[in-house]
Protein backbone atom coordinates (compact mmCIF):
# COMPACT_ATOMS: atom_id res chain seq x y z
CA UNK A 1 129.72 117.88 176.03
CA UNK A 2 129.17 120.20 173.10
CA UNK A 3 127.43 118.21 170.31
CA UNK A 4 127.48 121.12 167.89
CA UNK A 5 130.11 120.42 165.19
CA UNK A 6 132.74 122.99 164.64
CA UNK A 7 132.44 125.29 161.69
CA UNK A 8 133.83 123.78 158.50
CA UNK A 9 133.63 120.21 159.77
CA UNK A 10 131.92 118.06 157.09
CA UNK A 11 128.99 116.03 158.23
CA UNK A 12 129.39 112.24 157.98
CA UNK A 13 127.85 110.70 154.88
CA UNK A 14 124.53 109.14 155.59
CA UNK A 15 123.98 106.06 153.41
CA UNK A 16 120.58 104.49 153.00
CA UNK A 17 120.14 101.03 154.51
CA UNK A 18 120.93 97.98 152.36
CA UNK A 19 118.17 97.18 149.91
CA UNK A 20 116.78 100.73 150.01
CA UNK A 21 115.75 102.24 146.69
CA UNK A 22 114.56 105.81 146.11
CA UNK A 23 110.83 106.02 146.22
CA UNK A 24 110.47 102.55 147.73
CA UNK A 25 109.81 101.69 151.32
CA UNK A 26 112.49 99.77 153.17
CA UNK A 27 109.88 97.18 154.03
CA UNK A 28 109.77 96.18 150.35
CA UNK A 29 113.43 95.15 150.27
CA UNK A 30 113.94 91.58 149.04
CA UNK A 31 114.97 88.92 151.49
CA UNK A 32 118.70 88.38 151.76
CA UNK A 33 120.09 85.42 149.89
CA UNK A 34 121.16 82.73 152.29
CA UNK A 35 124.73 81.58 152.51
CA UNK A 36 125.61 79.03 149.87
CA UNK A 37 122.56 79.85 147.76
CA UNK A 38 123.24 80.58 144.09
CA UNK A 39 120.70 82.95 142.49
CA UNK A 40 119.25 81.47 139.30
CA UNK A 41 117.93 83.31 136.30
CA UNK A 42 114.55 82.33 134.99
CA UNK A 43 114.99 80.22 131.85
CA UNK A 44 114.10 81.85 128.60
CA UNK A 45 114.38 85.44 129.85
CA UNK A 46 114.82 87.90 126.98
CA UNK A 47 118.02 89.39 128.43
CA UNK A 48 119.67 86.06 129.30
CA UNK A 49 123.03 85.55 127.72
CA UNK A 50 123.18 82.01 126.45
CA UNK A 51 120.29 80.96 128.68
CA UNK A 52 116.87 79.61 127.88
CA UNK A 53 115.74 76.93 125.46
CA UNK A 54 115.96 79.27 122.47
CA UNK A 55 119.68 79.79 122.99
CA UNK A 56 120.52 76.09 123.21
CA UNK A 57 121.92 74.54 120.05
CA UNK A 58 119.63 71.92 118.58
CA UNK A 59 121.31 68.53 118.15
CA UNK A 60 122.00 67.54 114.59
CA UNK A 61 119.61 64.86 113.27
CA UNK A 62 120.99 61.37 113.06
CA UNK A 63 122.02 60.21 109.65
CA UNK A 64 120.25 57.35 107.91
CA UNK A 65 121.92 53.92 108.12
CA UNK A 66 124.66 53.28 105.61
CA UNK A 67 123.44 51.40 102.57
CA UNK A 68 119.80 52.17 103.27
CA UNK A 69 117.46 53.56 100.59
CA UNK A 70 117.34 57.38 100.29
CA UNK A 71 113.86 57.63 101.83
CA UNK A 72 114.81 55.63 104.95
CA UNK A 73 114.27 57.44 108.24
CA UNK A 74 117.24 58.12 110.51
CA UNK A 75 115.84 55.58 112.98
CA UNK A 76 114.06 52.73 111.17
CA UNK A 77 111.62 52.43 114.06
CA UNK A 78 110.39 55.97 113.33
CA UNK A 79 109.48 55.26 109.73
CA UNK A 80 106.14 56.89 108.88
CA UNK A 81 104.79 53.61 107.50
CA UNK A 82 103.77 51.44 110.50
CA UNK A 83 104.41 48.25 108.55
CA UNK A 84 107.97 49.31 107.68
CA UNK A 85 108.63 50.32 111.30
CA UNK A 86 107.26 47.01 112.57
CA UNK A 87 109.34 45.04 110.10
CA UNK A 88 112.47 46.98 111.13
CA UNK A 89 111.85 46.22 114.80
CA UNK A 90 111.35 42.53 114.07
CA UNK A 91 114.54 42.38 112.00
CA UNK A 92 116.48 44.00 114.85
CA UNK A 93 115.15 41.45 117.33
CA UNK A 94 116.15 38.57 115.07
CA UNK A 95 119.64 39.97 114.52
CA UNK A 96 120.18 40.71 118.22
CA UNK A 97 119.20 37.16 119.07
CA UNK A 98 121.54 35.72 116.42
CA UNK A 99 124.45 37.89 117.55
CA UNK A 100 123.94 36.87 121.18
CA UNK A 101 123.45 33.14 120.54
CA UNK A 102 126.52 32.97 118.29
CA UNK A 103 128.65 35.30 120.41
CA UNK A 104 129.55 37.49 117.45
CA UNK A 105 132.20 40.12 118.28
CA UNK A 106 131.80 43.83 117.76
CA UNK A 107 132.75 44.74 114.18
CA UNK A 108 135.68 46.98 113.52
CA UNK A 109 133.60 49.41 111.47
CA UNK A 110 130.00 50.49 111.19
CA UNK A 111 128.85 47.33 109.41
CA UNK A 112 128.41 43.78 110.69
CA UNK A 113 128.82 40.86 108.30
CA UNK A 114 126.82 37.75 109.18
CA UNK A 115 127.94 34.84 106.99
CA UNK A 116 125.20 32.56 105.69
CA UNK A 117 127.11 29.43 104.66
CA UNK A 118 124.02 27.34 103.94
CA UNK A 119 122.80 29.96 101.44
CA UNK A 120 126.18 30.92 100.01
CA UNK A 121 125.83 34.59 100.90
CA UNK A 122 125.97 36.94 103.89
CA UNK A 123 123.96 39.67 105.53
CA UNK A 124 125.56 43.12 105.66
CA UNK A 125 124.04 44.89 108.65
CA UNK A 126 124.55 48.61 109.42
CA UNK A 127 125.44 49.00 113.11
CA UNK A 128 123.72 52.04 114.59
CA UNK A 129 124.82 51.27 118.15
CA UNK A 130 126.78 48.42 119.74
CA UNK A 131 125.75 47.82 123.32
CA UNK A 132 127.89 46.00 125.94
CA UNK A 133 124.61 44.75 127.39
CA UNK A 134 123.49 43.24 124.09
CA UNK A 135 120.87 45.87 123.16
CA UNK A 136 122.43 46.60 119.80
CA UNK A 137 120.73 48.81 117.24
CA UNK A 138 120.85 47.75 113.60
CA UNK A 139 119.80 49.29 110.33
CA UNK A 140 118.11 47.45 107.44
CA UNK A 141 120.36 44.54 106.33
CA UNK A 142 121.16 43.80 102.72
CA UNK A 143 122.38 40.63 101.03
CA UNK A 144 126.02 40.61 100.10
CA UNK A 145 126.45 40.93 96.34
CA UNK A 146 122.91 42.19 95.79
CA UNK A 147 122.36 45.05 93.29
CA UNK A 148 122.74 48.54 94.71
CA UNK A 149 119.04 49.26 94.19
CA UNK A 150 117.88 45.99 95.79
CA UNK A 151 115.57 46.44 98.78
CA UNK A 152 116.79 45.47 102.26
CA UNK A 153 116.04 41.99 103.56
CA UNK A 154 112.72 41.97 105.38
CA UNK A 155 111.95 40.12 108.61
CA UNK A 156 110.62 36.97 106.94
CA UNK A 157 113.64 36.75 104.64
CA UNK A 158 116.05 37.19 107.56
CA UNK A 159 114.21 34.57 109.60
CA UNK A 160 114.31 32.01 106.79
CA UNK A 161 117.99 32.64 106.04
CA UNK A 162 119.00 32.31 109.70
CA UNK A 163 116.89 29.18 110.09
CA UNK A 164 118.85 27.51 107.30
CA UNK A 165 122.11 27.96 109.19
CA UNK A 166 123.59 25.32 111.53
CA UNK A 167 122.24 25.94 114.97
CA UNK A 168 119.12 27.69 113.71
CA UNK A 169 115.65 26.69 114.81
CA UNK A 170 115.24 24.75 111.57
CA UNK A 171 118.19 22.44 112.30
CA UNK A 172 120.00 23.46 109.15
CA UNK A 173 122.61 21.36 107.37
CA UNK A 174 125.68 20.57 109.44
CA UNK A 175 129.15 19.73 108.18
CA UNK A 176 129.21 16.06 107.18
CA UNK A 177 125.59 15.55 108.12
CA UNK A 178 122.50 14.91 106.01
CA UNK A 179 120.14 17.67 105.00
CA UNK A 180 116.74 17.94 106.58
CA UNK A 181 113.73 16.03 105.30
CA UNK A 182 112.44 17.09 101.91
CA UNK A 183 115.75 18.46 100.63
CA UNK A 184 116.05 21.17 103.31
CA UNK A 185 112.36 22.18 103.43
CA UNK A 186 111.85 21.87 107.17
CA UNK A 187 108.51 22.34 108.92
CA UNK A 188 110.28 24.36 111.61
CA UNK A 189 111.43 26.96 109.09
CA UNK A 190 107.94 27.25 107.61
CA UNK A 191 106.43 27.64 111.06
CA UNK A 192 108.96 30.28 112.05
CA UNK A 193 108.38 32.27 108.85
CA UNK A 194 104.64 32.23 109.49
CA UNK A 195 105.04 33.35 113.10
CA UNK A 196 107.42 36.15 112.13
CA UNK A 197 105.05 37.42 109.43
CA UNK A 198 102.13 37.36 111.87
CA UNK A 199 104.22 39.21 114.47
CA UNK A 200 105.07 41.95 111.97
CA UNK A 201 101.42 42.48 111.06
CA UNK A 202 100.31 42.59 114.70
CA UNK A 203 103.10 44.99 115.64
CA UNK A 204 102.21 47.26 112.71
CA UNK A 205 98.60 47.39 113.93
CA UNK A 206 99.76 48.39 117.43
CA UNK A 207 102.08 51.09 116.07
CA UNK A 208 99.36 52.50 113.82
CA UNK A 209 96.86 52.61 116.67
CA UNK A 210 99.30 54.31 119.05
CA UNK A 211 100.23 56.92 116.46
CA UNK A 212 96.59 57.68 115.82
CA UNK A 213 95.72 57.76 119.53
CA UNK A 214 98.83 58.72 121.51
CA UNK A 215 98.90 57.74 125.16
CA UNK A 216 98.13 60.51 127.69
CA UNK A 217 101.04 62.31 129.29
CA UNK A 218 100.39 60.93 132.77
CA UNK A 219 101.87 57.56 133.57
CA UNK A 220 99.96 54.55 134.86
CA UNK A 221 98.78 54.60 138.44
CA UNK A 222 99.06 51.78 140.92
CA UNK A 223 95.75 50.35 142.07
């Protein structure tokens, strides 16, 4: 058979093998991507479109609780003063306990009103988050009817006010029943106020120490 092509017959186009690049050996061709594998771009590459941490929109900072002083941090637990942060955490614990024990429903707005019948007032509590599991987040509470520039109720004040209520630890006045010994000055309320104050001071010391000496990045190991 004559293998010489006839005159004028174009030679078939010879294409380089897949993965071949001019000036590069075919042995340097990258491995084929397996079926079902999605190639990923390296995060933060300069030519990424919308990729990388720099291109992600930063979340807007949370607003401070409604009714809180202007210098209040968005999250009271992040307040730069360890004592203020500790007091805020203690207040939240007291309020969560009271809401749970009294089965208070979720408020319709962003503020919870806790009536204090024994004291003739109420606590107005900003609701930062209402949890179905009971782990609610609250802002600094204020007394209803207090002046606009009045400071929020601290942990000791909240503890004493709740203790005065029926069902509190201080066995407060009940409808139709006598007041506690000494015209309502109950040893239980005094003891609770002292324990709450001590807890705030101890918590503030722990927060201050942790902020000065942050824990290492590695978690605890099992021994």
